[in-house]
């Protein structure tokens, strides 16, 4: 969501007309649902927790003022979110509900007052437990006669996902309950999480293996738990704190505190920071203490959970729609501080995107010294109207990069001028800065350097792409080697890779290299001098020209010479050449624009020529028109057993089929292996023909 969309429309709830409120509730429901899917189903949140909480808070505030507008599908009536279909559904014995949030001392006072009112209590302070609110994912684990029989995620609160096999791999979760006195049937509930050290190690290993890293420990925990293969989960050091229960065959405690003690005696970890406190004062004190402990815990918490200690009182208090009256989550605010914006520097990212970075007078935000904050892009600077010398509010939420929330009005130094975003890249080439476009050709808020390979900031990223598996696939030329060889001045462009043999002797004298490794590296490089046209095109790293587009272009032009001749004409926007390219399948304005921009730069054109002189680019195979699958759109899903996904795709394309990643009305065939999920379901719904892998092989062979 662009920031202006988020901030621009924020009108105090008290000023909203009824029509505006209704509109906004619709918008908020959509936005919250989208975020829920990103967070719960895809483990890939797109907004910070604080932003998400703010959406929910505003939704609740509007509903409180216009109760008759509460929608049937209001986010305030839902818990959790959509399940994915990789795991079998499990109905919880007792629904897994969630807690209402409190954001201030006043909210906590209101909670205490409500409890007392409801129970008609006198002056005696109420006993509560105050427990850290662990930021992981909740799980319900069913024990029958003391044996673990089933474990499920929360899902939508009523039905979760069966993650028994994975949960069994977690050391801190007992497979058999210890001690005695446990009910014959009990669903133990708690939070699966990852500690900070384990999270850092996991991400480091993922980064080293070139895999995607997780944004925060909670997503890493969710991603680790929801692995199809429990062996992968077993390798992730997941942990578990027990703090609640669902269905039980017999009561086993009289207080929450007593229940926590029992859970511990039966072999579970419970949070050592939990306390039993009395009255509002106790609640507020516990919150302050937890805030102070937070940086030293070694795992993420996002607040404190208050629960009425007496379970008979909990019973009487009961629930309102989705949350209990007996408990509430007091959330930590995003941490903020005031400081001065000293400078704005422009960083050039690996893809050439220019990111303005705020240099700040160092300030402590939530126990961490902050000296930089991201300003995202030129539009964000304009929205904040941030000027050098301004006093600003910076915010840190969880692990996210510090952000500037606002400029403090009235503290602007005299004569401070609005920031002008540079028109040239800060690299020595001083290339022109261009606005990035999306695949459909629309301008975005991002600005990029147009220098590509020639821009020293982008060179490494381009080289990395060039040697990657799907491009030139040069083994032995990893990040480390690319950096080292670049620093020695041996690698400035892809063509230089094919001249590395000139540095053979220096290489042999380099620590870590021997006769064998040098020979292997140079042989791997030599083997790639003969390259298919599609890999050649893809390796150039032209924006919007991914593997599929490169294949389409290779088939369309047939030879490197024809391709380059066409590109020269495209760079000049020759209408005939543009028309020819446009006529190719799946190619539109974005690709044409990107190709034109790339080949219009002399340094790119010279680089490509230099590279081509080193290579023997093979002509592309023209697609066959007379096969059983020619012209058909095919989707592969599930795991294939006779061939890899890449092989299957290449084979299908060779035979003239188009391979797509998702099933739609345009799909002709779905080839499904074991473990196929939602795509198979969609195919059935749309009446698309489904084949097994063997049936597919028979079809293409015939
Ligand atoms: S008790 C009826 N205790 O917070 C709900 N929840 O919004 C009972 N959480 O889904 C939940 N720490 O994932 C409880 N000490 C704690 C907790 C805790 C974290 C999470 C849990 C729950 C959510 C509630």
mmCIF file of N, CA, C and O in Angstrom, residues 470 534-535 547 551 555 621 629 636 640 643-659 696:
data_model
loop_
_atom_site.group_PDB
_atom_site.id
_atom_site.type_symbol
_atom_site.label_atom_id
_atom_site.label_comp_id
_atom_site.label_asym_id
_atom_site.label_seq_id
_atom_site.Cartn_x
_atom_site.Cartn_y
_atom_site.Cartn_z
ATOM 1 N N UNK A 470 20.242 -20.643 -13.798
ATOM 2 C CA UNK A 470 19.350 -20.592 -14.949
ATOM 3 C C UNK A 470 19.899 -19.737 -16.097
ATOM 4 O O UNK A 470 19.334 -19.705 -17.176
ATOM 5 N N UNK A 534 18.607 -18.720 -25.582
ATOM 6 C CA UNK A 534 17.744 -18.251 -24.491
ATOM 7 C C UNK A 534 18.549 -17.924 -23.244
ATOM 8 O O UNK A 534 18.328 -16.913 -22.579
ATOM 9 N N UNK A 535 19.537 -18.754 -22.911
ATOM 10 C CA UNK A 535 20.377 -18.467 -21.746
ATOM 11 C C UNK A 535 21.205 -17.204 -21.980
ATOM 12 O O UNK A 535 21.440 -16.425 -21.062
ATOM 13 N N UNK A 547 13.320 -15.670 -17.543
ATOM 14 C CA UNK A 547 13.605 -16.875 -18.300
ATOM 15 C C UNK A 547 12.580 -17.140 -19.412
ATOM 16 O O UNK A 547 12.948 -17.466 -20.538
ATOM 17 N N UNK A 551 13.174 -17.134 -23.451
ATOM 18 C CA UNK A 551 12.923 -18.298 -24.304
ATOM 19 C C UNK A 551 12.036 -17.903 -25.493
ATOM 20 O O UNK A 551 12.293 -18.293 -26.638
ATOM 21 N N UNK A 555 13.206 -18.110 -29.407
ATOM 22 C CA UNK A 555 12.456 -18.840 -30.441
ATOM 23 C C UNK A 555 12.016 -17.902 -31.559
ATOM 24 O O UNK A 555 11.984 -18.265 -32.722
ATOM 25 N N UNK A 621 15.927 -23.664 -31.170
ATOM 26 C CA UNK A 621 15.043 -24.615 -31.839
ATOM 27 C C UNK A 621 13.717 -23.934 -32.079
ATOM 28 O O UNK A 621 13.155 -23.342 -31.164
ATOM 29 N N UNK A 629 0.851 -31.795 -27.855
ATOM 30 C CA UNK A 629 0.613 -30.739 -26.871
ATOM 31 C C UNK A 629 0.913 -29.343 -27.425
ATOM 32 O O UNK A 629 0.887 -28.367 -26.671
ATOM 33 N N UNK A 636 2.187 -27.765 -14.211
ATOM 34 C CA UNK A 636 2.700 -28.897 -13.434
ATOM 35 C C UNK A 636 2.505 -28.588 -11.964
ATOM 36 O O UNK A 636 2.812 -27.485 -11.512
ATOM 37 N N UNK A 640 7.026 -34.228 -8.990
ATOM 38 C CA UNK A 640 7.165 -35.138 -10.125
ATOM 39 C C UNK A 640 8.236 -36.155 -9.762
ATOM 40 O O UNK A 640 9.220 -35.826 -9.099
ATOM 41 N N UNK A 643 11.000 -36.833 -13.439
ATOM 42 C CA UNK A 643 11.822 -35.740 -13.975
ATOM 43 C C UNK A 643 11.693 -34.538 -13.052
ATOM 44 O O UNK A 643 10.771 -34.469 -12.233
ATOM 45 N N UNK A 644 12.635 -33.613 -13.169
ATOM 46 C CA UNK A 644 12.549 -32.416 -12.340
ATOM 47 C C UNK A 644 11.533 -31.474 -12.997
ATOM 48 O O UNK A 644 11.187 -31.637 -14.171
ATOM 49 N N UNK A 645 11.087 -30.506 -12.225
ATOM 50 C CA UNK A 645 10.169 -29.506 -12.735
ATOM 51 C C UNK A 645 10.773 -28.786 -13.965
ATOM 52 O O UNK A 645 10.099 -28.559 -14.959
ATOM 53 N N UNK A 646 12.061 -28.465 -13.852
ATOM 54 C CA UNK A 646 12.719 -27.761 -14.951
ATOM 55 C C UNK A 646 12.740 -28.594 -16.228
ATOM 56 O O UNK A 646 12.516 -28.097 -17.324
ATOM 57 N N UNK A 647 13.032 -29.887 -16.035
ATOM 58 C CA UNK A 647 13.058 -30.770 -17.205
ATOM 59 C C UNK A 647 11.679 -30.845 -17.850
ATOM 60 O O UNK A 647 11.538 -30.778 -19.076
ATOM 61 N N UNK A 648 10.661 -31.003 -16.986
ATOM 62 C CA UNK A 648 9.299 -31.140 -17.491
ATOM 63 C C UNK A 648 8.925 -29.905 -18.297
ATOM 64 O O UNK A 648 8.350 -29.992 -19.386
ATOM 65 N N UNK A 649 9.308 -28.742 -17.758
ATOM 66 C CA UNK A 649 8.965 -27.480 -18.393
ATOM 67 C C UNK A 649 9.674 -27.372 -19.753
ATOM 68 O O UNK A 649 9.066 -27.045 -20.773
ATOM 69 N N UNK A 650 10.961 -27.688 -19.742
ATOM 70 C CA UNK A 650 11.740 -27.585 -20.975
ATOM 71 C C UNK A 650 11.171 -28.520 -22.037
ATOM 72 O O UNK A 650 11.023 -28.152 -23.209
ATOM 73 N N UNK A 651 10.820 -29.739 -21.609
ATOM 74 C CA UNK A 651 10.280 -30.725 -22.548
ATOM 75 C C UNK A 651 8.964 -30.221 -23.157
ATOM 76 O O UNK A 651 8.776 -30.250 -24.375
ATOM 77 N N UNK A 652 8.092 -29.709 -22.273
ATOM 78 C CA UNK A 652 6.792 -29.236 -22.748
ATOM 79 C C UNK A 652 6.982 -28.096 -23.735
ATOM 80 O O UNK A 652 6.341 -28.053 -24.794
ATOM 81 N N UNK A 653 7.893 -27.187 -23.413
ATOM 82 C CA UNK A 653 8.105 -26.037 -24.287
ATOM 83 C C UNK A 653 8.711 -26.458 -25.621
ATOM 84 O O UNK A 653 8.367 -25.920 -26.670
ATOM 85 N N UNK A 654 9.610 -27.439 -25.531
ATOM 86 C CA UNK A 654 10.214 -27.942 -26.765
ATOM 87 C C UNK A 654 9.142 -28.479 -27.697
ATOM 88 O O UNK A 654 9.230 -28.382 -28.898
ATOM 89 N N UNK A 655 8.103 -29.056 -27.108
ATOM 90 C CA UNK A 655 7.035 -29.655 -27.907
ATOM 91 C C UNK A 655 5.950 -28.639 -28.242
ATOM 92 O O UNK A 655 4.856 -29.002 -28.654
ATOM 93 N N UNK A 656 6.230 -27.374 -27.978
ATOM 94 C CA UNK A 656 5.314 -26.328 -28.416
ATOM 95 C C UNK A 656 4.232 -25.969 -27.417
ATOM 96 O O UNK A 656 3.328 -25.192 -27.728
ATOM 97 N N UNK A 657 4.298 -26.528 -26.186
ATOM 98 C CA UNK A 657 3.288 -26.181 -25.178
ATOM 99 C C UNK A 657 3.750 -24.940 -24.425
ATOM 100 O O UNK A 657 4.934 -24.601 -24.424
ATOM 101 N N UNK A 658 2.789 -24.295 -23.793
ATOM 102 C CA UNK A 658 3.115 -23.140 -22.955
ATOM 103 C C UNK A 658 2.966 -23.611 -21.516
ATOM 104 O O UNK A 658 1.955 -24.220 -21.176
ATOM 105 N N UNK A 659 3.970 -23.344 -20.665
ATOM 106 C CA UNK A 659 3.876 -23.804 -19.283
ATOM 107 C C UNK A 659 3.521 -22.618 -18.404
ATOM 108 O O UNK A 659 4.143 -21.559 -18.488
ATOM 109 N N UNK A 696 1.083 -38.157 -18.740
ATOM 110 C CA UNK A 696 1.706 -37.068 -19.494
ATOM 111 C C UNK A 696 2.834 -37.596 -20.376
ATOM 112 O O UNK A 696 2.937 -37.292 -21.561
#
